[in-house]
mmCIF file of C-alpha atoms in Angstrom:
data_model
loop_
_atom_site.group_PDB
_atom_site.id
_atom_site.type_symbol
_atom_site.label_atom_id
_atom_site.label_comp_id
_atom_site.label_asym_id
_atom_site.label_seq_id
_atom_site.Cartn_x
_atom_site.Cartn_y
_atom_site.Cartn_z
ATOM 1 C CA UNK A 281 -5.338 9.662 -18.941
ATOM 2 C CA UNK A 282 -3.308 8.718 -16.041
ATOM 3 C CA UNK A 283 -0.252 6.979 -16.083
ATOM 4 C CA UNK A 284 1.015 4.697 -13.867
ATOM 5 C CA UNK A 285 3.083 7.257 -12.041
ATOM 6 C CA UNK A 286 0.299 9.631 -11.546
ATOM 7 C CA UNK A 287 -1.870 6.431 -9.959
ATOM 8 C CA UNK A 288 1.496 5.657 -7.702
ATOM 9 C CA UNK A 289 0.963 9.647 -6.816
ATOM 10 C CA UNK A 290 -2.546 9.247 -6.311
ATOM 11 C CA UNK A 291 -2.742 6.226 -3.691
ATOM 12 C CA UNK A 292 0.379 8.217 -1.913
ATOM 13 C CA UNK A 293 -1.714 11.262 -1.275
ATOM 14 C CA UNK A 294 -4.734 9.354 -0.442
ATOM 15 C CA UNK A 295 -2.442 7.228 2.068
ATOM 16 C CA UNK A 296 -0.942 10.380 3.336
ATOM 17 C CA UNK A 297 -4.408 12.168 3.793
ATOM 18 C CA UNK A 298 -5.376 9.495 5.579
ATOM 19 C CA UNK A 299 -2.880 9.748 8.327
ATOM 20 C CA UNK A 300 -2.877 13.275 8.491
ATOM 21 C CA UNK A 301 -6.159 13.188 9.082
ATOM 22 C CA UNK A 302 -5.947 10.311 12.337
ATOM 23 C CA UNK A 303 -2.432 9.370 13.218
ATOM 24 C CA UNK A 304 -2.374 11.548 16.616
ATOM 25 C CA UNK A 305 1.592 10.282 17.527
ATOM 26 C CA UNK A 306 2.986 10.249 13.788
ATOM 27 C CA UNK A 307 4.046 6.600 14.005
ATOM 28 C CA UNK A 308 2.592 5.887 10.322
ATOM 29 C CA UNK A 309 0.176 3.592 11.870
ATOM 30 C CA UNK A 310 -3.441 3.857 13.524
ATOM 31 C CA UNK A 311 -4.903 3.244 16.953
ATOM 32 C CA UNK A 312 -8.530 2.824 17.465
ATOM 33 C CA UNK A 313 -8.592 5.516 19.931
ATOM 34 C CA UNK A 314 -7.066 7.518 17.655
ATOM 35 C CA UNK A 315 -9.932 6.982 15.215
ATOM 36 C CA UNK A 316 -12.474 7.447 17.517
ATOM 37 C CA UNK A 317 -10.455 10.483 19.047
ATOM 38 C CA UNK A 318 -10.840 12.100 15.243
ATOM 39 C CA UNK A 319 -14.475 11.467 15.093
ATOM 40 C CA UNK A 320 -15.833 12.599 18.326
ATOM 41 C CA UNK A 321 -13.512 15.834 17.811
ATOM 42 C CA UNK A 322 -15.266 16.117 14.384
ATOM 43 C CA UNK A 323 -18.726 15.340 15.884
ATOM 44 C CA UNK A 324 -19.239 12.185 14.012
ATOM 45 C CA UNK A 325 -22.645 10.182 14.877
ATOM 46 C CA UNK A 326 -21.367 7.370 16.733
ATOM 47 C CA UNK A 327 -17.977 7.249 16.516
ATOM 48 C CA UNK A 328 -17.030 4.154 18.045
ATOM 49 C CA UNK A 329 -19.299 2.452 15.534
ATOM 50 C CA UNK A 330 -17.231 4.399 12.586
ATOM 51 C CA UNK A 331 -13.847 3.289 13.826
ATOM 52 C CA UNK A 332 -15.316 -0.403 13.764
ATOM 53 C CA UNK A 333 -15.791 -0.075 10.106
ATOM 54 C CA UNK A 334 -13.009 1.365 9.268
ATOM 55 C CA UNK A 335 -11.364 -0.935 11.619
ATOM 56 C CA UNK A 336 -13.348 -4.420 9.995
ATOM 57 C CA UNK A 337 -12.398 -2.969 6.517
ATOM 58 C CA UNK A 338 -8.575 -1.930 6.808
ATOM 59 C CA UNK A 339 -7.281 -3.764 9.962
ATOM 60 C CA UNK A 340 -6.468 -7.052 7.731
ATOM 61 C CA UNK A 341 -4.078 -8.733 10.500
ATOM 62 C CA UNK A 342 -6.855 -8.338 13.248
ATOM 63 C CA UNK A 343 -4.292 -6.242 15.906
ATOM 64 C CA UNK A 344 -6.109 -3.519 16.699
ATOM 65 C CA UNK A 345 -3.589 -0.994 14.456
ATOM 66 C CA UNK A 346 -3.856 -0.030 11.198
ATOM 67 C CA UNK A 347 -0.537 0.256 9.655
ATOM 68 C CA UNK A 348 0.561 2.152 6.476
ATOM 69 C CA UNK A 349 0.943 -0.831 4.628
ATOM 70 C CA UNK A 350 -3.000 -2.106 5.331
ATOM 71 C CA UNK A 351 -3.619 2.156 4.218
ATOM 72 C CA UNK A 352 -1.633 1.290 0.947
ATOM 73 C CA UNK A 353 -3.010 -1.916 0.230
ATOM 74 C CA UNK A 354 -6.361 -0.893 0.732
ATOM 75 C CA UNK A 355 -5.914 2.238 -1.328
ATOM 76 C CA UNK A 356 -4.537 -0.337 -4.349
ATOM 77 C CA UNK A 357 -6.955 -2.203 -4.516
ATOM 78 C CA UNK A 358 -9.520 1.011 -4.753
ATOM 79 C CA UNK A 359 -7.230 2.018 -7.514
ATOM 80 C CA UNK A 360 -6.871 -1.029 -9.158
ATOM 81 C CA UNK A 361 -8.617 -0.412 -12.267
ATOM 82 C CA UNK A 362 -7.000 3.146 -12.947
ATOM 83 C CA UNK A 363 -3.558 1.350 -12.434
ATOM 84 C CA UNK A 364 -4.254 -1.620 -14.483
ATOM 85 C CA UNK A 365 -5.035 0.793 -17.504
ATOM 86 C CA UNK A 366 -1.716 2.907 -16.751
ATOM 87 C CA UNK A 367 0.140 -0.315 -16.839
ATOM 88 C CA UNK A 368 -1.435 -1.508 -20.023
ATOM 89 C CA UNK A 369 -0.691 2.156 -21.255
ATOM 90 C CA UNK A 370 2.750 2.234 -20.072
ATOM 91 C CA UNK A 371 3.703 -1.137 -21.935
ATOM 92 C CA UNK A 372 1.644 0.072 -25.289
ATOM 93 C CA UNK A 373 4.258 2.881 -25.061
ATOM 94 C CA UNK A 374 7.133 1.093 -24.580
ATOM 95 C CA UNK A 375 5.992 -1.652 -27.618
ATOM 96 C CA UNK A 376 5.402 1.763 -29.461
ATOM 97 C CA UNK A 377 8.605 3.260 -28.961
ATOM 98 C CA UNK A 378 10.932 0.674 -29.717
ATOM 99 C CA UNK A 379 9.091 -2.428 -30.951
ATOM 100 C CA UNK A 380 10.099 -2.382 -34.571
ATOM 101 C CA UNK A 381 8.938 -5.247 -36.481
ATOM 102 C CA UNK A 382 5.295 -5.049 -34.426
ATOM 103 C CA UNK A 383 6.204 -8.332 -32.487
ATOM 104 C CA UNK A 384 5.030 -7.518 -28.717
ATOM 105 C CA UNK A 385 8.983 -7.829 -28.098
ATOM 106 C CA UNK A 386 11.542 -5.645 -27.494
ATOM 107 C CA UNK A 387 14.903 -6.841 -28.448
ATOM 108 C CA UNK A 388 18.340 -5.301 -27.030
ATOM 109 C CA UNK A 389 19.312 -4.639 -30.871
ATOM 110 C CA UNK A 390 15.687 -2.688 -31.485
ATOM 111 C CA UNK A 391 15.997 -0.684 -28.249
ATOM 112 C CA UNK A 392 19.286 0.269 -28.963
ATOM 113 C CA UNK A 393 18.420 1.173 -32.786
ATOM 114 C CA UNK A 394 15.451 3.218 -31.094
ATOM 115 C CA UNK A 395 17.192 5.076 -28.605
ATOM 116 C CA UNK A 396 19.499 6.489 -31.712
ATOM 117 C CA UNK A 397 16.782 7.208 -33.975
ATOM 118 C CA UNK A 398 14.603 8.656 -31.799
ATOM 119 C CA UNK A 399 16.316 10.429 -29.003
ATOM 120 C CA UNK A 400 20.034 11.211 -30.720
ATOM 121 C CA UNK A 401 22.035 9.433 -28.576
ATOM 122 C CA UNK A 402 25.447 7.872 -29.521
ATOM 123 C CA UNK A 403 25.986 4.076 -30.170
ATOM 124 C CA UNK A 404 27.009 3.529 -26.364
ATOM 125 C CA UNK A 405 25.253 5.823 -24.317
ATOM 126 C CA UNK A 406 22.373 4.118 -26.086
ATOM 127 C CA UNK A 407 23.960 0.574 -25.740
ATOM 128 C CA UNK A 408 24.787 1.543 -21.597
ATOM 129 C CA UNK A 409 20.993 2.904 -21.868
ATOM 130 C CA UNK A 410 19.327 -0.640 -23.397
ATOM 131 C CA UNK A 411 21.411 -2.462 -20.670
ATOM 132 C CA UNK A 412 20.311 -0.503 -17.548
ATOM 133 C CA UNK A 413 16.837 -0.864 -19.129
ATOM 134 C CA UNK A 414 17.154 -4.427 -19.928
ATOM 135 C CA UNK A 415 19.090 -5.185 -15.906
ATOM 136 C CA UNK A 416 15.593 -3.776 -14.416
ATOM 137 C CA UNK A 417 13.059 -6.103 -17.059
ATOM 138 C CA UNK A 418 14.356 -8.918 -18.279
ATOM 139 C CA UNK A 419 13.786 -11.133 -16.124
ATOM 140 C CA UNK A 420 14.852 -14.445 -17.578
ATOM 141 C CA UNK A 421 18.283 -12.274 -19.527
ATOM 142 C CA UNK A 422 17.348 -13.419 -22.732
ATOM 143 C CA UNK A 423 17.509 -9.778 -24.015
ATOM 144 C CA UNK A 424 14.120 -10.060 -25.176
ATOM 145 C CA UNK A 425 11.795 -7.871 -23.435
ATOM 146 C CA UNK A 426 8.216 -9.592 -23.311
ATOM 147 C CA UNK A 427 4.661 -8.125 -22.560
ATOM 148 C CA UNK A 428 4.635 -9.906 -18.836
ATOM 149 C CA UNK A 429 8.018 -8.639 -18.334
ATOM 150 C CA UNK A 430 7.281 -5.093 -19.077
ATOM 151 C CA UNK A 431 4.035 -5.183 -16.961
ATOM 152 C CA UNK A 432 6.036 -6.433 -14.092
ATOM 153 C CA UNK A 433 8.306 -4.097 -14.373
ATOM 154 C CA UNK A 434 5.608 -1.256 -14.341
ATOM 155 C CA UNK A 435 3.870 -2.650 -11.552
ATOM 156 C CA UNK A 436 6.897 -3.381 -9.627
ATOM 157 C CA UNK A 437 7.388 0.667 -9.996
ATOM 158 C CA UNK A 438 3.790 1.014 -9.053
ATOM 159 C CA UNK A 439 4.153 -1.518 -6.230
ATOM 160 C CA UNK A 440 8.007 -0.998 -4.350
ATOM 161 C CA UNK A 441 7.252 -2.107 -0.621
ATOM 162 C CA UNK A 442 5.970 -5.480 -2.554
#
């Protein structure tokens, strides 16, 4: 099963392929002559008629230029189900690892407790560990780590140029 990272590395390549495959200048971004260019070089049927596709289905802003962020976005949403199971795997994971008392919360006193049980660290590496982790998630500093805070934390990580 896939986790969230290997989706992130996933929609990377794809994006990457993708402008390997067209960008001509290496700006990140494509031209419609350089989609058309690709095709007729690969003898592609009508390649003007290709590059209007791919122009109608990736070319959200309507400027003629595909840029890597219409790529990524496009590639998302393609991915969306295999991310939205990473995420949901991700957080069971985290619940798993330091949830103690089977609440769908993770407290700063159970992560802490966690982190010395399970992975042998001392009382304040594994304090300074809980509060990095706790700085990134919790959004509302309640030290209570919820289920939406979690998955927006793991989708922010699958999602940075958002």
């Amino acid at each position: 099963m896939a986790t969230v990272r290997d989706v992130c590395k996933k929609i990377e390549r794809d994006v990457e392929d993708m402008l390997e495959k067209y960008d001509k200048d290496g700006d990140k971004s494509l031209t419609r002559s350089e989609v058309i260019e690709y095709f007729t070089q690969n003898n592609v049927k009508n390649p003007t008629i290709h590059a209007a596709l791919i122009f109608k289905l990736l070319d959200v802003d309507r400027d003629d230029t595909i840029t890597i962020n219409e790529i990524r976005k496009h590639v998302n949403k393609i991915n969306q189900k295999n991310l939205e199971e990473a995420i949901t795997r991700q957080v069971g994971q985290y619940l798993e690892r330091y949830d103690q008392n089977g609440d769908f919360k993770i407290t700063f006193d159970e992560m802490v407790e966690s982190l010395i049980k399970v992975t042998k660290l001392d009382k304040n590496t594994a304090r300074e560990t809980a509060e990095f982790y706790f700085s990134q998630i919790d959004t509302d500093n309640d030290y209570v780590l919820t289920v939406d805070e979690l998955k927006k934390y793991c989708c922010s990580l699958a999602n940075p140029q958002q």
